Coordinates of C-alpha atoms and ligand atoms in Angstrom, one line a residue:
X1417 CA -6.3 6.2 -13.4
X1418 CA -7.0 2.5 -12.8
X1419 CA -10.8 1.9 -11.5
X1420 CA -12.6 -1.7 -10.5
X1421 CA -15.8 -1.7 -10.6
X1422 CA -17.9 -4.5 -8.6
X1423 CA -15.1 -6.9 -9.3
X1424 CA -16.1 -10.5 -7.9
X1425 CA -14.3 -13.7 -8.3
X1426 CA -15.8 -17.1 -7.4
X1427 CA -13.7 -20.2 -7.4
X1428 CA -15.0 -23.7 -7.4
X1429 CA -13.7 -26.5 -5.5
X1430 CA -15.3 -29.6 -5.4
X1431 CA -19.2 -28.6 -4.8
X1432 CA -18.1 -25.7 -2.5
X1433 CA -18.2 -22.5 -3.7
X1434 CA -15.4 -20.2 -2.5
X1435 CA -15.6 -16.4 -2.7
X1436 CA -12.4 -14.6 -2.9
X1437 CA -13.4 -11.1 -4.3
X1438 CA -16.9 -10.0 -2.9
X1439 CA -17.6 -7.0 -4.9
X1440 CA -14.3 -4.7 -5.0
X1441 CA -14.3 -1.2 -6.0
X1442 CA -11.6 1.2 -6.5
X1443 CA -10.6 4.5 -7.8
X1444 CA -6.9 5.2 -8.2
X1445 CA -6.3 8.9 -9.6
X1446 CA -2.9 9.0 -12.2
X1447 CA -0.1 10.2 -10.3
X1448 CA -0.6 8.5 -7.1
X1449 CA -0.1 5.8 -4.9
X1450 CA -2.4 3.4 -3.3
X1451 CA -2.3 0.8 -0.6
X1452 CA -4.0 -2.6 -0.4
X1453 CA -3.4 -4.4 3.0
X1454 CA -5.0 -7.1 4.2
X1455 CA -4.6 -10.5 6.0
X1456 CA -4.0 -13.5 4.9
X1457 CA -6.9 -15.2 2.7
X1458 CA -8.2 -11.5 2.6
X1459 CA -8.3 -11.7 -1.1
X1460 CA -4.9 -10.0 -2.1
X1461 CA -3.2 -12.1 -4.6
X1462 CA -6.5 -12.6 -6.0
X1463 CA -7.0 -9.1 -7.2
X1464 CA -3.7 -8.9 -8.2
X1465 CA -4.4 -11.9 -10.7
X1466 CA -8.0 -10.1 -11.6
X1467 CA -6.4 -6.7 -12.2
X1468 CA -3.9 -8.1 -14.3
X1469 CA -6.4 -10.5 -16.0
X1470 CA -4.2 -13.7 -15.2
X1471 CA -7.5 -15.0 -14.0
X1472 CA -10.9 -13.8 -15.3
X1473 CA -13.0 -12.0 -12.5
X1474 CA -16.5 -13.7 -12.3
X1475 CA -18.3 -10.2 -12.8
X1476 CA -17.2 -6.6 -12.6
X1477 CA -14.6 -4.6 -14.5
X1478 CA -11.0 -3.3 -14.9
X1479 CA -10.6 -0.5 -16.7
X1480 CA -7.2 1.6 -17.2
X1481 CA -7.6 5.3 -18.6
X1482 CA -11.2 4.5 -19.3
X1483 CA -10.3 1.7 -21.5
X1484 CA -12.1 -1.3 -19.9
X1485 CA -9.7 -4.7 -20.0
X1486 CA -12.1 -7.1 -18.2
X1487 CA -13.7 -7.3 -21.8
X1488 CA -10.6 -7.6 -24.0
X1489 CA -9.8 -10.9 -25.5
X1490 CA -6.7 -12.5 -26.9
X1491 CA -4.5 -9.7 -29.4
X1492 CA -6.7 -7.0 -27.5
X1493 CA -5.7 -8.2 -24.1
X1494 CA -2.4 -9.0 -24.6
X1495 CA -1.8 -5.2 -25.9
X1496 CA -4.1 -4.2 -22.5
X1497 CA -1.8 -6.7 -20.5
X1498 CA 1.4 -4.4 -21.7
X1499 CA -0.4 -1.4 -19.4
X1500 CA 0.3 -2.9 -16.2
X1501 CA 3.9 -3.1 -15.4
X1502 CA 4.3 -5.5 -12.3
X1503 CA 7.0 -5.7 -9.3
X1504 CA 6.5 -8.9 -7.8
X1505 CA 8.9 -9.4 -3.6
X1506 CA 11.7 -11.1 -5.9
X1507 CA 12.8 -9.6 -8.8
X1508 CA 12.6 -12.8 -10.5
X1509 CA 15.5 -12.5 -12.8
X1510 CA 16.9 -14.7 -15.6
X1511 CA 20.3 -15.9 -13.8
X1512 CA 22.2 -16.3 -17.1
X1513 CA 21.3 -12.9 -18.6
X1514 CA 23.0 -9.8 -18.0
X1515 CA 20.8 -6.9 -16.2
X1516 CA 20.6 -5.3 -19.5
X1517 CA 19.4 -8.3 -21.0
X1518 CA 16.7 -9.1 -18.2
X1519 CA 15.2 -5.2 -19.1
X1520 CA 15.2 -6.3 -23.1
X1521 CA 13.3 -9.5 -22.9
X1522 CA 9.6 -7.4 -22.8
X1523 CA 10.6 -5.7 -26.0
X1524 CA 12.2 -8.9 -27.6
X1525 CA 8.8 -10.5 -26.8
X1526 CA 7.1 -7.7 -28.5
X1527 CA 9.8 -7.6 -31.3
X1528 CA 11.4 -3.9 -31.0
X1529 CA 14.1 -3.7 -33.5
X1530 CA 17.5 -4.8 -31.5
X1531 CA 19.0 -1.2 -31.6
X1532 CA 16.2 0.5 -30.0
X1533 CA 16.3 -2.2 -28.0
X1534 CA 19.5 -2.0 -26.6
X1535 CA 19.6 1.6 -26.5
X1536 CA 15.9 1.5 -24.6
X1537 CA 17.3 -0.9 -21.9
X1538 CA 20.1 1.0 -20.9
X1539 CA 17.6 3.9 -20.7
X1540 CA 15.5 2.3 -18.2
X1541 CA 19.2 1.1 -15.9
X1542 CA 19.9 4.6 -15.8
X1543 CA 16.2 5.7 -14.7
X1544 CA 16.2 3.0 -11.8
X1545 CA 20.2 4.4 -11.0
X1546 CA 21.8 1.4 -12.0
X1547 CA 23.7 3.1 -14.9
X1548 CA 27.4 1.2 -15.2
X1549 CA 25.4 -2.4 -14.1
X1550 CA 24.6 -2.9 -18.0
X1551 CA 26.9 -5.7 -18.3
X1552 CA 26.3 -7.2 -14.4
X1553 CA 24.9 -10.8 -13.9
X1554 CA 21.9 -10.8 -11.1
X1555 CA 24.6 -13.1 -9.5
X1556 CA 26.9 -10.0 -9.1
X1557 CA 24.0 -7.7 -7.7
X1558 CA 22.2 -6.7 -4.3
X1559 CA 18.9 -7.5 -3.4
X1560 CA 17.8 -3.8 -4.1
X1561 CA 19.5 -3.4 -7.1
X1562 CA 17.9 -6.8 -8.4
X1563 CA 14.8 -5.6 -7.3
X1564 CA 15.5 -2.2 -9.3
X1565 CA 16.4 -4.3 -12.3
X1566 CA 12.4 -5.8 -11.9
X1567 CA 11.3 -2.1 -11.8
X1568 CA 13.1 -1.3 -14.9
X1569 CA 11.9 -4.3 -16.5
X1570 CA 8.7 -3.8 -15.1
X1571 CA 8.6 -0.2 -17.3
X1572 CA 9.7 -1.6 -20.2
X1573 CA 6.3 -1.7 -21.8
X1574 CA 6.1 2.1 -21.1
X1575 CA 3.2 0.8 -18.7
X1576 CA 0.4 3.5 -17.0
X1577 CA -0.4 1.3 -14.1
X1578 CA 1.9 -0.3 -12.0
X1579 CA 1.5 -3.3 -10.1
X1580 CA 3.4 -4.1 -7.2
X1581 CA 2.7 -7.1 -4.8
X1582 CA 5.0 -7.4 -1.7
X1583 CA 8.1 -5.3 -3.5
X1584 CA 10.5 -4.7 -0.7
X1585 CA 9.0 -7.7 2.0
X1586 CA 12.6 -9.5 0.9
X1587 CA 14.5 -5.9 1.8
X1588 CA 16.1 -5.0 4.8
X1589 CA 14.9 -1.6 6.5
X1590 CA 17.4 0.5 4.4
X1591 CA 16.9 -0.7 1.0
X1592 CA 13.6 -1.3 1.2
X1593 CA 13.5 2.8 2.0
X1594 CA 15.0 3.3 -0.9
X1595 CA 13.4 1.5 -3.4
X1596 CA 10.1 3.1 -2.1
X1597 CA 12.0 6.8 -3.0
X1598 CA 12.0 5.1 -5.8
X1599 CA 8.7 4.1 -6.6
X1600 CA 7.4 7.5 -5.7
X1601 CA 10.1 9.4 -7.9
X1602 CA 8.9 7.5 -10.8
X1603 CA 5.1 7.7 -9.7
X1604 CA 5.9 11.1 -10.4
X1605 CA 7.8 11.1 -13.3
X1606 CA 5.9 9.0 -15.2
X1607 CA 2.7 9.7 -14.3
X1608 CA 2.2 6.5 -13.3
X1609 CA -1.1 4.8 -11.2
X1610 CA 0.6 2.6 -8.7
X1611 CA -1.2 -0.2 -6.6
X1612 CA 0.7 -1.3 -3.9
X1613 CA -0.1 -4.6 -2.2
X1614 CA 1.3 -4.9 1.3
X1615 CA 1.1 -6.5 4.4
X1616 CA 4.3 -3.7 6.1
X1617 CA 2.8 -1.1 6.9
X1618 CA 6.0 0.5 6.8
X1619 CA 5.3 1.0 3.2
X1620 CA 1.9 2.6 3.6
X1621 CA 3.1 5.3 6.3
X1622 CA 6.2 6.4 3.7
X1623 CA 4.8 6.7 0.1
X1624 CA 0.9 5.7 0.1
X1625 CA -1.3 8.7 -1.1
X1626 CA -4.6 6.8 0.1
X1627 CA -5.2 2.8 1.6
X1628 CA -7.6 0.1 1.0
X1629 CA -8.2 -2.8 3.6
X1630 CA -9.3 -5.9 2.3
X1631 CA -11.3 -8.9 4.4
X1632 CA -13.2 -11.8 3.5
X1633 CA -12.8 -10.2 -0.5
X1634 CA -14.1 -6.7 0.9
X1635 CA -12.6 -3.4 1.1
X1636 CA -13.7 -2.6 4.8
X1637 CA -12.0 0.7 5.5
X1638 CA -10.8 3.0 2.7
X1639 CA -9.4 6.8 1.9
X1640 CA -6.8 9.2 1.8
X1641 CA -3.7 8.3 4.4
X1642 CA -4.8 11.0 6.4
X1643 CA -8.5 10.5 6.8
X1644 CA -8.1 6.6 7.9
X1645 CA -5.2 7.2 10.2
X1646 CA -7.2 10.1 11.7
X1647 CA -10.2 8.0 12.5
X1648 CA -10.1 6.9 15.9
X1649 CA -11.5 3.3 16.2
X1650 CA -11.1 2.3 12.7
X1651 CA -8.9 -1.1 12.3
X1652 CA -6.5 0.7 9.9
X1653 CA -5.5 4.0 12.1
X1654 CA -5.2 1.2 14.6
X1655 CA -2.4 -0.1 12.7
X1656 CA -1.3 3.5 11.0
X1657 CA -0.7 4.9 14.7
X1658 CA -0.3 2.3 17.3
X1659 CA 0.1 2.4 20.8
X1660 CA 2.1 0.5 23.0
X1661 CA 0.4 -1.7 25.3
X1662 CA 0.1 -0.7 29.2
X1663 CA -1.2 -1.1 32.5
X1664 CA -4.0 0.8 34.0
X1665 CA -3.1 2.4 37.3
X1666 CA -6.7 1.4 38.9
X1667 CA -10.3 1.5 38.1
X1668 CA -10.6 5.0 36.5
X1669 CA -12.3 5.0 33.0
X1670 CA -9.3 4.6 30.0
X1671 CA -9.6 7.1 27.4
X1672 CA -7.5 7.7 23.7
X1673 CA -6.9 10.6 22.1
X1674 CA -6.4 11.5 18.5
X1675 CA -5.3 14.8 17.5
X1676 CA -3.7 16.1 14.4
X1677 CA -1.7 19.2 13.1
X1678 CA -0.9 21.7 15.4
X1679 CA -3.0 21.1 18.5
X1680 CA -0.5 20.2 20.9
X1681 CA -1.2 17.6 23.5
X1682 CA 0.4 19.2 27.1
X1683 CA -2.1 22.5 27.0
X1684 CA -4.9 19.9 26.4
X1685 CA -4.5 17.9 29.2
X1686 CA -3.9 20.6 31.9
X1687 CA -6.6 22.3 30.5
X1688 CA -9.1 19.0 31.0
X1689 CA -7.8 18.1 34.2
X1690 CA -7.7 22.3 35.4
X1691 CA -11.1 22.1 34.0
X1692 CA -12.7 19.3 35.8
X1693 CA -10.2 19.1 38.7
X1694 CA -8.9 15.8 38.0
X1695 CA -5.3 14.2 37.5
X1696 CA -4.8 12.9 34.3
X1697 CA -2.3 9.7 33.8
X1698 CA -0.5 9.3 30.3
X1699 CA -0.5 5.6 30.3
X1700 CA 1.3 5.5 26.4
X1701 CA 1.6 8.2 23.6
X1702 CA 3.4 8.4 20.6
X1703 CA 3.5 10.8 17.6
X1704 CA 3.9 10.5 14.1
X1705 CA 4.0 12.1 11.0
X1706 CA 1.8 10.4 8.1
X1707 CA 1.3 11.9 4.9
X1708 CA 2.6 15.4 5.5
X1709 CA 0.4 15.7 9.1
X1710 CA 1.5 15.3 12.4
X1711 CA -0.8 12.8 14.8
X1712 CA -0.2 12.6 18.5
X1713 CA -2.3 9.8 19.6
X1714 CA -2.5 9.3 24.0
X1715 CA -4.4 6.7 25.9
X1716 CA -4.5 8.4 29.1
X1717 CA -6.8 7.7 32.6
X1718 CA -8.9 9.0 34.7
X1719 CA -9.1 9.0 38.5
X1720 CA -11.5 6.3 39.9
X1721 CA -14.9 7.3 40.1
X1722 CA -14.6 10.1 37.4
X1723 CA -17.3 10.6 34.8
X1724 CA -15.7 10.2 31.5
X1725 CA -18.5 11.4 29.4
X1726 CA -17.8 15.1 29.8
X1727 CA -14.0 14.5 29.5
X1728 CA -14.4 13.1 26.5
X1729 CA -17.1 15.6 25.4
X1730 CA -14.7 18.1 26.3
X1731 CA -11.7 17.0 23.9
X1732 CA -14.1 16.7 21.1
X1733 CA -15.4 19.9 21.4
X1734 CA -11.4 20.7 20.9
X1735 CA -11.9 19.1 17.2
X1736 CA -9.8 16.2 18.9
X1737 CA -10.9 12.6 18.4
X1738 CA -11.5 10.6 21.3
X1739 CA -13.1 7.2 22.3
X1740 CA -13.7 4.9 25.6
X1741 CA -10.8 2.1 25.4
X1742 CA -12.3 -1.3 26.5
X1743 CA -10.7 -2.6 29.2
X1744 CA -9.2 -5.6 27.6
X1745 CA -7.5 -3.6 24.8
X1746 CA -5.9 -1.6 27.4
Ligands
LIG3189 N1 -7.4 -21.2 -7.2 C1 -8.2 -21.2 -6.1 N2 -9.2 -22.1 -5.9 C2 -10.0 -22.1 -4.8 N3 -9.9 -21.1 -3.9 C3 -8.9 -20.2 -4.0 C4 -8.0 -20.2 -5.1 N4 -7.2 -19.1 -5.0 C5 -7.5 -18.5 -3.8 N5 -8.6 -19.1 -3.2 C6 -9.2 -18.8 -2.0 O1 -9.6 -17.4 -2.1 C7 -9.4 -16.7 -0.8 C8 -8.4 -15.5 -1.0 O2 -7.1 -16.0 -1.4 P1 -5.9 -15.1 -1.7 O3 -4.8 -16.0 -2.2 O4 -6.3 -14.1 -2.7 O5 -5.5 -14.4 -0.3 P2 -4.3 -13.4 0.1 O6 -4.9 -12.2 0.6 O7 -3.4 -13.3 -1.1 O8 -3.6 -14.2 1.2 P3 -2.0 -14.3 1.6 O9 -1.7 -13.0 2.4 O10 -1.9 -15.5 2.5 O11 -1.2 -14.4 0.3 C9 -8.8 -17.8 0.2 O12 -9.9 -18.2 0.9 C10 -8.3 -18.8 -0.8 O13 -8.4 -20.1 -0.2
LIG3190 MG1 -1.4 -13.8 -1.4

């Protein structure tokens, strides 16, 4: 379990003051995955640097497992540093050391005797699937597998937390699939806590348990995958479950509808439109599974002159989530 508490960080430059973290909290339960996304200059690499105490937060506190790091110094912090395994979008690899060699260097630094060493290393190829690569130069490899050779590396330390900023933004579609499989087979494996920093959120639909979005060094939105895709209106379920853009038919009032699990769109709509004698347009739909639940999301219209108020009461009343589209986001 990885929690922040309050974390602020306040850089100086010049006579300015400049606020990068503005109060951060988080809760990350063992076992599961969480998302950070969040434009640029939200604050992102920042955290990353607080979590992993490469730069002191002004005030607030890390703490892994209830031990707090924020407070550690030197021996103590090193030791707390060893915790957090981090992924970084390139593997960063030595070039003239074998793939083997690249997953020893942690436990050289930290002196394990050669032959565990060694024995240790190959350990962690074969948990990544890399077994057979022991002897392969990052020259000789794939993107993905160098990227699995950063994942083994990254576990060297036997970490609880790990870390991962951008990992798969360098991969194409397939691999980068695949090295999220495995991130959440290990996630589960290990037991690790895994914070995922991301601006694809590709990655956040296929292995994030819950999401954080971060502006001006605030979270803004956060929860479980399925709670902020399900809320209608919210800038992340904007992004989780978007619809493609389209052209109102005439003046009639612009609605979109949310609805999840089983509640199946087609009965809906006849039912509203048998209900209040209207025609209802479907100007763009989609539907999507997100964390193990299936959302059908509509932006449909209303003939001119109709009321939408008792449409839209209607729907709710179905346990379906519904809100009056601007006419400019239309
Ligand atoms: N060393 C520094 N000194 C002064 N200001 C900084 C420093 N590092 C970051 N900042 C400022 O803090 C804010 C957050 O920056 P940060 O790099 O954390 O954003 P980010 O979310 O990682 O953005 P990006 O997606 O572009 O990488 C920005 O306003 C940035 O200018
Ligand atoms: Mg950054």
């Amino acid at each position: 379990m990885i929690t922040v508490t309050d974390l602020r960080k306040v850089y100086q430059q010049g006579n300015r003051e400049v606020v990068a973290l503005d109060g951060v909290s988080l809760e990350v339960p063992k076992g599961s995955i969480h998302g950070i996304v969040g434009h640029s200059g939200a604050g992102k690499s920042t955290l990353v640097r607080c979590l992993t105490l490469l730069d002191a937060p002004t005030s607030g506190s890390v703490s892994i497992n209830g031990a707090e790091l924020s407070t550690s110094r030197d021996q103590d912090l090193r030791t707390a540093r060893r915790r957090i395994g981090m992924i970084f979008q390139h593997a960063n690899l030595m070039d003239s050391r074998t793939a083997l060699q690249n997953v020893a260097h942690p436990l050289e630094i930290v002196r394990t005797p050669k032959n565990d060493i060694r024995r240790r290393a190959a350990e962690l190829l074969r948990l990544v699937g890399l077994a057979g690569f022991e002897d392969a130069y990052p020259s000789q490899l794939s993107g993905g597998q160098k990227q699995r050779v950063g994942i083994a590396r990254a576990l060297a330390s036997d970490p609880d937390v790990l870390l991962c900023d951008e990992p798969t933004s360098a991969l194409d579609p397939k691999t980068t699939d695949e090295i999220l499989a495995l991130i959440q087979e290990l996630t589960q494996r290990l037991d690790l806590t895994v914070l995922i920093i991301t601006h694809e959120m590709h990655v956040v639909k296929r292995v994030c348990d819950s999401v954080s979005l971060l502006a001006g060094g605030r979270i803004i939105e956060h929860g479980p995958l399925r709670d902020v895709a399900a809320n209608l209106g919210s800038e992340l379920s904007r992004t989780l479950l978007p619809l493609p853009a389209s052209e109102p038919l005439g003046a009639g009032a612009v609605l979109e509808i949310l609805y999840s699990g089983e509640r199946a769109s087609a009965p809906m709509l006849t039912s509203a439109a048998r209900r209040f004698g209207i025609d209802l347009n479907v100007l763009a739909g989609s539907v999507e599974t997100l964390a193990g639940t299936q959302f059908g999301h509509l932006r449909i219209q209303l003939p001119d002159g109709a009321d939408p108020a008792p449409v839209a009461a209607y729907f709710g009343e179905q346990g379906v989530s519904v809100r009056l589209a601007e006419k400019d986001a239309v």
